[in-house]
Short mmCIF file of N, CA, C and O in Angstrom, two decimals:
data_model
loop_
_atom_site.label_atom_id
_atom_site.label_comp_id
_atom_site.label_asym_id
_atom_site.label_seq_id
_atom_site.Cartn_x
_atom_site.Cartn_y
_atom_site.Cartn_z
N UNK A 234 66.87 36.17 -3.29
CA UNK A 234 65.97 36.54 -4.34
C UNK A 234 65.32 35.31 -4.98
O UNK A 234 64.13 35.32 -5.28
N UNK A 235 66.12 34.25 -5.17
CA UNK A 235 65.58 33.02 -5.72
C UNK A 235 64.53 32.39 -4.80
O UNK A 235 63.53 31.85 -5.28
N UNK A 236 64.75 32.52 -3.50
CA UNK A 236 63.78 31.98 -2.55
C UNK A 236 62.46 32.74 -2.63
O UNK A 236 61.38 32.15 -2.55
N UNK A 237 62.53 34.06 -2.82
CA UNK A 237 61.31 34.85 -2.96
C UNK A 237 60.54 34.47 -4.23
O UNK A 237 59.32 34.36 -4.21
N UNK A 238 61.26 34.26 -5.31
CA UNK A 238 60.62 33.85 -6.57
C UNK A 238 59.99 32.47 -6.41
O UNK A 238 58.85 32.23 -6.84
N UNK A 239 60.69 31.58 -5.74
CA UNK A 239 60.16 30.23 -5.48
C UNK A 239 58.89 30.30 -4.66
O UNK A 239 57.89 29.63 -4.97
N UNK A 240 58.88 31.08 -3.60
CA UNK A 240 57.70 31.20 -2.75
C UNK A 240 56.53 31.83 -3.50
O UNK A 240 55.38 31.43 -3.31
N UNK A 241 56.80 32.80 -4.35
CA UNK A 241 55.74 33.44 -5.12
C UNK A 241 55.14 32.44 -6.13
O UNK A 241 53.91 32.38 -6.28
N UNK A 242 55.98 31.66 -6.79
CA UNK A 242 55.49 30.66 -7.73
C UNK A 242 54.70 29.56 -7.02
O UNK A 242 53.66 29.12 -7.51
N UNK A 243 55.18 29.15 -5.87
CA UNK A 243 54.50 28.11 -5.13
C UNK A 243 53.13 28.57 -4.63
O UNK A 243 52.14 27.84 -4.76
N UNK A 244 53.06 29.77 -4.12
CA UNK A 244 51.77 30.26 -3.62
C UNK A 244 50.80 30.55 -4.77
O UNK A 244 49.60 30.30 -4.64
N UNK A 245 51.29 31.03 -5.90
CA UNK A 245 50.39 31.25 -7.02
C UNK A 245 49.91 29.94 -7.62
O UNK A 245 48.75 29.83 -8.03
N UNK A 246 50.75 28.92 -7.64
CA UNK A 246 50.32 27.61 -8.13
C UNK A 246 49.28 27.00 -7.19
O UNK A 246 48.28 26.44 -7.65
N UNK A 247 49.48 27.13 -5.90
CA UNK A 247 48.51 26.57 -4.96
C UNK A 247 47.18 27.32 -5.04
O UNK A 247 46.11 26.72 -4.93
N UNK A 248 47.21 28.63 -5.24
CA UNK A 248 45.98 29.39 -5.39
C UNK A 248 45.25 29.00 -6.67
O UNK A 248 44.01 28.90 -6.69
N UNK A 249 45.99 28.75 -7.73
CA UNK A 249 45.37 28.32 -8.99
C UNK A 249 44.72 26.95 -8.84
O UNK A 249 43.59 26.73 -9.30
N UNK A 250 45.40 26.03 -8.17
CA UNK A 250 44.84 24.70 -7.94
C UNK A 250 43.59 24.81 -7.06
O UNK A 250 42.58 24.14 -7.30
N UNK A 251 43.65 25.66 -6.03
CA UNK A 251 42.51 25.88 -5.15
C UNK A 251 41.31 26.40 -5.94
O UNK A 251 40.18 25.94 -5.75
N UNK A 252 41.54 27.34 -6.83
CA UNK A 252 40.45 27.90 -7.64
C UNK A 252 39.86 26.87 -8.59
O UNK A 252 38.64 26.82 -8.78
N UNK A 253 40.69 26.03 -9.17
CA UNK A 253 40.20 24.99 -10.07
C UNK A 253 39.36 23.97 -9.30
O UNK A 253 38.30 23.54 -9.76
N UNK A 254 39.82 23.62 -8.09
CA UNK A 254 39.05 22.68 -7.28
C UNK A 254 37.70 23.26 -6.89
O UNK A 254 36.69 22.55 -6.88
N UNK A 255 37.67 24.54 -6.57
CA UNK A 255 36.41 25.18 -6.21
C UNK A 255 35.46 25.28 -7.41
O UNK A 255 34.24 25.35 -7.23
N UNK A 256 36.00 25.26 -8.59
CA UNK A 256 35.17 25.33 -9.78
C UNK A 256 34.37 24.04 -9.97
O UNK A 256 33.22 24.08 -10.43
N UNK A 257 34.95 22.91 -9.60
CA UNK A 257 34.32 21.62 -9.87
C UNK A 257 33.73 20.94 -8.64
O UNK A 257 33.02 19.94 -8.77
N UNK A 258 34.04 21.41 -7.43
CA UNK A 258 33.55 20.78 -6.21
C UNK A 258 32.96 21.83 -5.29
O UNK A 258 33.23 23.02 -5.41
N UNK A 259 32.18 21.38 -4.31
CA UNK A 259 31.57 22.32 -3.37
C UNK A 259 32.61 22.84 -2.38
O UNK A 259 33.61 22.19 -2.09
N UNK A 260 32.35 24.01 -1.86
CA UNK A 260 33.28 24.64 -0.92
C UNK A 260 33.40 23.81 0.35
O UNK A 260 34.49 23.66 0.91
N UNK A 261 32.29 23.24 0.80
CA UNK A 261 32.31 22.43 2.02
C UNK A 261 33.22 21.23 1.92
O UNK A 261 33.86 20.86 2.90
N UNK A 262 33.27 20.62 0.77
CA UNK A 262 34.12 19.44 0.61
C UNK A 262 35.58 19.81 0.48
O UNK A 262 36.45 19.11 0.99
N UNK A 263 35.87 20.92 -0.15
CA UNK A 263 37.26 21.32 -0.37
C UNK A 263 37.90 21.85 0.92
O UNK A 263 39.06 21.55 1.20
N UNK A 264 37.15 22.62 1.70
CA UNK A 264 37.74 23.23 2.89
C UNK A 264 38.07 22.21 3.97
O UNK A 264 38.86 22.50 4.87
N UNK A 265 37.48 21.03 3.88
CA UNK A 265 37.82 19.98 4.84
C UNK A 265 39.31 19.66 4.78
O UNK A 265 39.96 19.41 5.79
N UNK A 266 39.87 19.73 3.60
CA UNK A 266 41.27 19.34 3.43
C UNK A 266 42.25 20.39 3.93
O UNK A 266 43.45 20.16 3.93
N UNK A 267 41.76 21.53 4.38
CA UNK A 267 42.63 22.49 5.06
C UNK A 267 43.15 21.91 6.37
O UNK A 267 44.19 22.33 6.87
N UNK A 268 42.41 20.96 6.93
CA UNK A 268 42.84 20.33 8.17
C UNK A 268 44.03 19.41 7.97
O UNK A 268 44.61 18.91 8.94
N UNK A 269 44.42 19.16 6.73
CA UNK A 269 45.62 18.36 6.47
C UNK A 269 46.90 19.17 6.62
O UNK A 269 47.99 18.60 6.64
N UNK A 270 46.79 20.48 6.73
CA UNK A 270 47.97 21.33 6.85
C UNK A 270 48.83 20.98 8.07
O UNK A 270 50.05 20.83 7.94
N UNK A 271 48.27 20.81 9.28
CA UNK A 271 49.14 20.44 10.39
C UNK A 271 49.76 19.05 10.25
O UNK A 271 50.89 18.83 10.72
N UNK A 272 49.07 18.15 9.59
CA UNK A 272 49.63 16.80 9.41
C UNK A 272 50.85 16.86 8.51
O UNK A 272 51.92 16.35 8.85
N UNK A 273 50.70 17.50 7.35
CA UNK A 273 51.84 17.59 6.44
C UNK A 273 52.93 18.49 7.00
O UNK A 273 54.12 18.25 6.77
N UNK A 274 52.56 19.52 7.75
CA UNK A 274 53.56 20.38 8.39
C UNK A 274 54.41 19.60 9.38
O UNK A 274 55.64 19.76 9.42
N UNK A 275 53.78 18.75 10.17
CA UNK A 275 54.52 17.94 11.14
C UNK A 275 55.41 16.92 10.45
O UNK A 275 56.57 16.74 10.83
N UNK A 276 54.86 16.26 9.44
CA UNK A 276 55.66 15.25 8.75
C UNK A 276 56.84 15.86 7.99
O UNK A 276 57.95 15.33 8.03
N UNK A 277 56.60 16.99 7.33
CA UNK A 277 57.70 17.62 6.59
C UNK A 277 58.75 18.22 7.51
O UNK A 277 59.94 18.22 7.18
N UNK A 278 58.32 18.72 8.68
CA UNK A 278 59.32 19.23 9.62
C UNK A 278 60.15 18.09 10.20
O UNK A 278 61.33 18.27 10.51
N UNK A 279 59.55 16.92 10.35
CA UNK A 279 60.32 15.77 10.82
C UNK A 279 61.31 15.31 9.76
O UNK A 279 62.44 14.94 10.08
N UNK A 280 60.90 15.37 8.50
CA UNK A 280 61.78 14.90 7.42
C UNK A 280 62.91 15.90 7.15
O UNK A 280 64.08 15.53 7.13
N UNK A 281 62.56 17.18 6.96
CA UNK A 281 63.55 18.15 6.52
C UNK A 281 64.29 18.85 7.66
O UNK A 281 65.46 19.21 7.52
N UNK A 282 63.63 19.06 8.78
CA UNK A 282 64.26 19.78 9.89
C UNK A 282 64.72 18.85 11.00
O UNK A 282 65.26 19.31 12.00
N UNK A 283 64.48 17.56 10.84
CA UNK A 283 64.88 16.53 11.81
C UNK A 283 64.33 16.82 13.20
O UNK A 283 65.02 16.65 14.20
N UNK A 284 63.08 17.25 13.26
CA UNK A 284 62.42 17.47 14.53
C UNK A 284 61.81 16.17 15.02
O UNK A 284 61.51 15.28 14.24
N UNK A 285 61.64 16.07 16.33
CA UNK A 285 61.04 14.87 16.89
C UNK A 285 59.52 15.03 16.90
O UNK A 285 58.97 15.81 17.65
N UNK A 286 58.88 14.30 16.02
CA UNK A 286 57.44 14.38 15.90
C UNK A 286 56.78 13.23 16.66
O UNK A 286 55.63 13.32 17.07
N UNK A 287 57.50 12.18 16.88
CA UNK A 287 56.91 10.99 17.49
C UNK A 287 56.84 11.08 19.01
O UNK A 287 57.13 10.12 19.71
N UNK A 288 56.44 12.21 19.52
CA UNK A 288 56.17 12.35 20.95
C UNK A 288 54.68 12.06 21.15
O UNK A 288 53.87 12.22 20.26
N UNK A 289 54.31 11.67 22.34
CA UNK A 289 52.94 11.25 22.59
C UNK A 289 51.94 12.38 22.35
O UNK A 289 50.86 12.15 21.83
N UNK A 290 52.30 13.61 22.72
CA UNK A 290 51.34 14.71 22.54
C UNK A 290 51.13 15.03 21.06
O UNK A 290 50.02 15.34 20.63
N UNK A 291 52.18 14.92 20.24
CA UNK A 291 52.04 15.15 18.81
C UNK A 291 51.25 14.05 18.14
O UNK A 291 50.45 14.31 17.23
N UNK A 292 51.48 12.82 18.55
CA UNK A 292 50.74 11.70 17.97
C UNK A 292 49.25 11.78 18.32
O UNK A 292 48.40 11.51 17.47
N UNK A 293 48.94 12.17 19.53
CA UNK A 293 47.54 12.33 19.92
C UNK A 293 46.89 13.44 19.10
O UNK A 293 45.76 13.30 18.61
N UNK A 294 47.60 14.54 18.91
CA UNK A 294 47.07 15.65 18.13
C UNK A 294 46.84 15.23 16.68
O UNK A 294 45.80 15.56 16.08
N UNK A 295 47.78 14.50 16.09
CA UNK A 295 47.62 14.05 14.71
C UNK A 295 46.47 13.06 14.57
O UNK A 295 45.72 13.09 13.58
N UNK A 296 46.30 12.19 15.55
CA UNK A 296 45.19 11.25 15.53
C UNK A 296 43.86 11.99 15.63
O UNK A 296 42.89 11.67 14.94
N UNK A 297 43.80 13.02 16.48
CA UNK A 297 42.57 13.80 16.61
C UNK A 297 42.24 14.55 15.32
O UNK A 297 41.07 14.61 14.91
N UNK A 298 43.25 15.10 14.67
CA UNK A 298 43.01 15.79 13.40
C UNK A 298 42.52 14.82 12.35
O UNK A 298 41.56 15.09 11.63
N UNK A 299 43.15 13.66 12.25
CA UNK A 299 42.73 12.66 11.26
C UNK A 299 41.32 12.16 11.55
O UNK A 299 40.53 11.98 10.62
N UNK A 300 40.99 11.95 12.82
CA UNK A 300 39.63 11.49 13.13
C UNK A 300 38.61 12.59 12.84
O UNK A 300 37.49 12.30 12.41
N UNK A 301 38.97 13.85 13.06
CA UNK A 301 38.07 14.94 12.70
C UNK A 301 37.82 15.02 11.21
O UNK A 301 36.68 15.23 10.78
N UNK A 302 38.86 14.84 10.42
CA UNK A 302 38.69 14.83 8.96
C UNK A 302 37.81 13.67 8.54
O UNK A 302 36.92 13.82 7.70
N UNK A 303 38.02 12.52 9.15
CA UNK A 303 37.20 11.35 8.82
C UNK A 303 35.74 11.60 9.17
O UNK A 303 34.84 11.31 8.38
N UNK A 304 35.48 12.13 10.35
CA UNK A 304 34.10 12.39 10.76
C UNK A 304 33.42 13.42 9.87
O UNK A 304 32.25 13.26 9.49
N UNK A 305 34.13 14.47 9.52
CA UNK A 305 33.53 15.51 8.70
C UNK A 305 33.25 15.01 7.29
O UNK A 305 32.19 15.28 6.73
N UNK A 306 34.15 14.23 6.72
CA UNK A 306 33.91 13.71 5.38
C UNK A 306 32.80 12.67 5.39
O UNK A 306 32.04 12.57 4.44
N UNK A 307 32.70 11.91 6.46
CA UNK A 307 31.63 10.92 6.56
C UNK A 307 30.27 11.60 6.68
O UNK A 307 29.30 11.17 6.05
N UNK A 308 30.19 12.65 7.46
CA UNK A 308 28.94 13.36 7.63
C UNK A 308 28.61 14.15 6.36
O UNK A 308 27.45 14.25 5.97
N UNK A 309 29.63 14.70 5.71
CA UNK A 309 29.41 15.52 4.51
C UNK A 309 28.87 14.70 3.34
O UNK A 309 28.13 15.22 2.51
N UNK A 310 29.24 13.44 3.24
CA UNK A 310 28.82 12.61 2.11
C UNK A 310 27.37 12.17 2.22
O UNK A 310 26.77 11.79 1.24
N UNK A 311 26.78 12.23 3.41
CA UNK A 311 25.39 11.83 3.55
C UNK A 311 24.48 12.86 2.90
O UNK A 311 24.72 14.05 2.99
N UNK A 312 23.39 12.40 2.24
CA UNK A 312 22.49 13.36 1.57
C UNK A 312 21.66 14.18 2.54
O UNK A 312 21.40 13.95 3.60
#
């Protein structure tokens, strides 16, 4: 039951933060950071679940995600 309450509070807090960010920034700029989900998911699973993340296929995937975020933010900032 405590885990359910924790998950409900966490998701409601993230939705509130998301709404506040959308109030002050454009949708295009905010949605770019959704691509950070696999990066943090991989890092947190390595830390808390002791999974092996440092395999070549995972590192290539993380590099591609990071380069995609970089390219999109670089293109998005141009007028």
